[in-house]
Short mmCIF file of C-alpha atoms in Angstrom, two decimals:
data_model
loop_
_atom_site.label_atom_id
_atom_site.label_comp_id
_atom_site.label_asym_id
_atom_site.label_seq_id
_atom_site.Cartn_x
_atom_site.Cartn_y
_atom_site.Cartn_z
CA MET A 1 76.43 115.22 116.33
CA ARG A 2 75.20 112.15 114.39
CA ARG A 3 77.21 113.24 111.43
CA LEU A 4 80.43 113.45 113.53
CA GLU A 5 79.68 110.00 114.99
CA ALA A 6 79.07 108.50 111.72
CA ARG A 7 82.46 109.88 110.43
CA ARG A 8 84.18 108.62 113.32
CA ALA A 9 82.77 105.20 112.83
CA ARG A 10 83.88 105.29 109.17
CA LEU A 11 87.38 106.18 110.42
CA LEU A 12 87.44 103.34 112.98
CA ILE A 13 86.46 100.93 110.20
CA SER A 14 89.07 102.26 107.96
CA ALA A 15 91.73 101.97 110.67
CA GLN A 16 90.67 98.27 111.52
CA THR A 17 90.75 97.42 107.77
CA ALA A 18 94.35 98.90 107.43
CA GLN A 19 95.53 97.16 110.60
CA ALA A 20 94.27 93.94 109.22
CA ALA A 21 95.93 94.34 105.97
CA ALA A 22 99.20 95.17 107.79
CA VAL A 23 99.06 91.95 109.58
CA ARG A 24 98.37 90.08 106.45
CA GLY A 25 101.42 91.81 105.09
CA LEU A 26 103.65 90.80 107.99
CA VAL A 27 102.54 87.12 107.77
CA SER A 28 103.23 87.24 104.05
CA VAL A 29 106.61 88.26 104.43
CA LEU A 30 107.44 85.57 107.17
CA VAL A 31 105.92 82.81 105.01
CA ARG A 32 107.64 84.17 101.89
CA GLU A 33 111.20 84.42 103.49
CA TRP A 34 110.85 81.07 105.17
CA LEU A 35 109.93 79.28 101.92
CA TRP A 36 112.85 81.14 100.15
CA TRP A 37 115.29 79.92 102.70
CA CYS A 38 114.01 76.31 102.46
CA ARG A 39 114.53 76.15 98.78
CA GLY A 40 118.26 76.73 99.49
CA GLY A 41 118.58 80.56 99.84
CA SER A 42 121.42 82.09 101.92
CA LEU A 43 120.15 82.48 105.64
CA GLY A 44 121.98 85.76 105.83
CA VAL A 45 120.49 87.17 102.75
CA ALA A 46 117.14 85.87 103.74
CA ARG A 47 117.45 87.58 107.15
CA THR A 48 118.56 90.81 105.60
CA ALA A 49 115.66 90.82 103.31
CA PHE A 50 113.22 89.75 105.92
CA ASP A 51 114.33 92.52 108.25
CA GLY A 52 113.83 95.28 105.71
CA ARG A 53 110.50 93.86 104.57
CA ALA A 54 109.26 93.15 108.15
CA ALA A 55 110.25 96.57 109.19
CA CYS A 56 108.11 98.03 106.50
CA ALA A 57 105.12 95.83 107.40
CA ARG A 58 105.55 96.64 111.16
CA ARG A 59 105.46 100.32 110.37
CA ALA A 60 102.34 99.99 108.31
CA TYR A 61 100.81 98.09 111.22
CA SER A 62 101.90 100.84 113.54
CA ASP A 63 100.53 103.52 111.28
CA SER A 64 97.25 101.77 110.96
CA ALA A 65 96.97 101.41 114.66
CA THR A 66 97.27 105.23 115.14
CA MET A 67 94.71 106.02 112.50
CA GLY A 68 92.48 106.69 115.44
CA HIS A 69 94.35 110.12 115.65
CA VAL A 70 92.37 111.20 112.59
CA GLN A 71 89.29 111.63 114.71
CA VAL A 72 91.15 114.39 116.70
CA VAL A 73 92.70 115.89 113.44
CA ASP A 74 89.31 115.95 111.88
CA GLY A 75 88.50 118.72 114.40
CA LEU A 76 91.22 120.98 112.97
CA ASP A 77 90.49 123.48 110.29
CA HIS A 78 92.71 121.89 107.59
CA GLU A 79 92.27 124.87 104.98
CA LYS A 80 92.94 127.49 107.72
CA TYR A 81 96.39 126.06 108.38
CA MET A 82 97.22 125.39 104.76
CA ARG A 83 96.41 129.11 104.12
CA LEU A 84 98.94 130.06 106.59
CA ALA A 85 101.45 127.92 104.86
CA ILE A 86 100.63 129.36 101.48
CA ASP A 87 100.87 132.95 103.02
CA ALA A 88 104.19 132.13 104.27
CA ALA A 89 105.22 130.79 100.93
CA ARG A 90 104.08 133.76 99.08
CA LYS A 91 105.84 136.27 101.27
CA SER A 92 109.01 134.29 101.32
CA SER A 93 109.15 133.69 97.57
CA LEU A 94 107.56 136.76 96.13
CA GLU A 95 108.45 139.62 98.57
CA GLU A 96 111.60 138.36 100.24
CA LYS A 97 112.97 136.15 97.42
CA ASN A 98 114.27 133.62 99.75
CA GLY A 99 113.46 130.69 97.52
CA GLY A 100 110.62 128.75 96.02
CA PRO A 101 106.88 129.01 96.88
CA PHE A 102 107.16 126.40 99.52
CA GLY A 103 105.79 126.97 103.06
CA ALA A 104 104.84 124.64 105.88
CA ALA A 105 103.04 124.85 109.21
CA VAL A 106 103.32 122.22 111.99
CA VAL A 107 100.32 121.97 114.26
CA ASN A 108 99.58 120.24 117.52
CA VAL A 109 96.75 117.86 116.94
CA SER A 110 95.42 118.05 120.60
CA THR A 111 95.49 121.92 120.87
CA GLY A 112 95.35 123.12 117.50
CA ALA A 113 98.45 125.40 118.15
CA VAL A 114 100.82 126.37 115.41
CA VAL A 115 104.13 125.26 116.76
CA ALA A 116 106.12 126.24 113.86
CA LEU A 117 105.49 128.29 110.47
CA ALA A 118 108.35 128.41 108.02
CA ALA A 119 109.08 128.72 104.21
CA ASN A 120 111.81 127.77 101.71
CA SER A 121 115.01 129.78 102.32
CA VAL A 122 117.59 127.99 100.09
CA LEU A 123 118.45 131.16 98.16
CA ALA A 124 118.74 133.29 101.28
CA THR A 125 120.92 130.85 103.35
CA ARG A 126 122.66 129.12 100.43
CA ASP A 127 121.56 125.84 101.97
CA PRO A 128 120.07 123.29 99.52
CA THR A 129 118.36 121.27 102.45
CA ALA A 130 116.46 124.58 103.64
CA HIS A 131 113.22 123.58 102.23
CA GLY A 132 109.91 124.77 103.81
CA GLU A 133 109.31 121.27 105.48
CA VAL A 134 112.64 121.00 106.83
CA ASN A 135 112.79 124.42 108.19
CA ALA A 136 109.32 123.88 109.73
CA ILE A 137 110.44 120.70 111.45
CA ARG A 138 113.67 122.40 112.81
CA MET A 139 111.60 125.26 114.33
CA ALA A 140 108.99 122.90 115.67
CA CYS A 141 111.55 120.62 117.42
CA LYS A 142 113.15 123.62 118.79
CA ASN A 143 110.03 125.02 120.18
CA ILE A 144 108.78 122.04 121.78
CA ASN A 145 112.23 120.92 122.94
CA SER A 146 112.17 117.42 121.49
CA HIS A 147 113.14 115.60 118.22
CA VAL A 148 109.93 113.76 118.23
CA LEU A 149 106.96 115.42 116.78
CA THR A 150 104.33 112.58 117.24
CA GLY A 151 101.01 114.25 117.93
CA HIS A 152 101.66 116.87 115.21
CA VAL A 153 100.72 117.16 111.56
CA ILE A 154 102.34 119.34 108.81
CA TYR A 155 100.64 121.45 106.25
CA THR A 156 102.98 122.13 103.22
CA THR A 157 102.23 124.03 100.14
CA GLY A 158 103.84 121.24 97.93
CA GLU A 159 103.89 117.54 97.99
CA PRO A 160 107.13 116.61 99.80
CA CYS A 161 110.30 115.78 97.90
CA PRO A 162 112.10 112.53 98.96
CA MET A 163 114.25 114.60 101.51
CA CYS A 164 111.36 116.33 103.08
CA TYR A 165 109.23 113.14 103.25
CA ALA A 166 112.21 111.54 104.91
CA ALA A 167 112.40 114.38 107.33
CA CYS A 168 108.63 114.15 108.19
CA TRP A 169 109.12 110.43 108.76
CA TRP A 170 112.13 110.64 110.98
CA ALA A 171 110.29 113.46 113.00
CA ARG A 172 107.40 111.17 113.54
CA LEU A 173 104.91 113.46 112.33
CA ASP A 174 101.23 111.82 112.26
CA THR A 175 100.12 113.12 108.93
CA ILE A 176 101.22 115.25 105.90
CA TYR A 177 98.71 117.56 104.16
CA TYR A 178 99.89 119.21 100.84
CA ALA A 179 98.37 121.60 98.31
CA GLY A 180 100.22 121.45 95.19
CA SER A 181 101.59 118.15 93.66
CA ILE A 182 105.00 117.19 92.32
CA ALA A 183 103.62 117.61 88.77
CA ASP A 184 102.45 121.22 89.66
CA ALA A 185 105.93 122.14 90.89
CA LEU A 186 107.34 120.83 87.65
CA GLU A 187 105.03 122.52 85.32
CA TYR A 188 105.10 126.03 87.13
CA GLY A 189 108.38 126.06 88.76
CA ARG A 190 110.63 123.51 87.08
CA PHE A 191 111.09 121.79 90.41
CA ASP A 192 111.36 118.15 89.25
CA ASP A 193 111.47 115.49 92.11
CA ALA A 194 110.50 112.60 89.95
CA PRO A 195 114.20 111.74 89.01
CA ILE A 196 115.03 111.45 92.68
CA TYR A 197 112.20 109.13 93.51
CA HIS A 198 113.32 106.88 90.59
CA ALA A 199 116.82 107.02 91.71
CA VAL A 200 116.37 105.73 95.17
CA ARG A 201 114.25 102.76 93.93
CA GLN A 202 117.54 101.62 92.26
CA PRO A 203 118.54 98.57 94.37
CA ASP A 204 122.21 98.87 93.44
CA PRO A 205 123.46 102.24 94.91
CA ALA A 206 126.38 102.26 92.66
CA GLN A 207 124.02 102.24 89.46
CA ARG A 208 122.15 105.28 90.53
CA PRO A 209 122.50 108.59 88.53
CA LEU A 210 124.29 109.92 91.65
CA PRO A 211 126.39 106.97 92.47
CA CYS A 212 127.13 105.62 95.93
CA HIS A 213 130.32 103.55 96.58
CA GLN A 214 130.91 101.63 99.73
CA LEU A 215 134.26 102.06 101.55
CA CYS A 216 135.71 100.86 104.81
CA GLN A 217 132.77 98.80 106.10
CA ALA A 218 134.89 96.72 108.26
CA GLU A 219 136.07 99.72 110.23
CA MET A 220 132.53 101.30 110.39
CA LEU A 221 131.10 97.99 111.74
CA GLU A 222 133.69 98.20 114.71
CA LEU A 223 132.24 101.68 115.47
CA TRP A 224 128.73 100.41 115.06
CA LYS A 225 129.42 97.75 117.55
CA GLU A 226 131.03 100.20 119.98
CA TYR A 227 127.97 102.48 119.76
CA GLN A 228 125.72 99.38 120.09
CA ALA A 229 127.40 98.49 123.36
CA SER A 230 127.38 102.00 124.75
CA GLU A 231 124.92 104.01 126.65
CA HIS A 232 122.96 106.14 124.12
CA THR A 233 119.48 107.32 123.33
CA TRP A 234 117.64 105.43 120.61
CA TYR A 235 115.72 107.42 118.16
#
């Protein structure tokens, strides 16, 4: 009991520290963008830059504020759930030949229930997006009848690629636990995610290895305005 209480105390201190750092980050963004504008920078550009950076800071603050969930997650048997994901990956990749050895389990933090267990099925489905994490997220959302997986964590056999990390982000999962690293996937399976991470860091979309070219922005802005004014669900 004393050991558990001590662990919870350390987690609380970590959460408070992270939250304080996030607040400092948000204040830093405000001050930096204000000074830049005062020096003659474009207000529109400053606002765009501020919105992006402030959103990141707010996300960091929100994430730090929910670190208390770790106290509950700590009661889960992490290795048990990871082994479920590894078993699913082994069966799918070695026996069924559905794709690479990538499995994932989505677990409810409060109950410990496995709400989804899936594996990579790229070869079986001819779907390049059918990664283990994506398949598990789709299954979990269907099973709980919601597109929001807050209150759940995911155990995945491999460190998520950029697509899967984004899927976990949009699903609002609390935490990602992984077994093999990106370097492991490259060494043993020739799965190389590093170039994708480098590509998305390129600020000019047109200069990325897979170039992106913008078209018809004015027409699309009209649709955005219609959507903004309509009744819809924010997500």
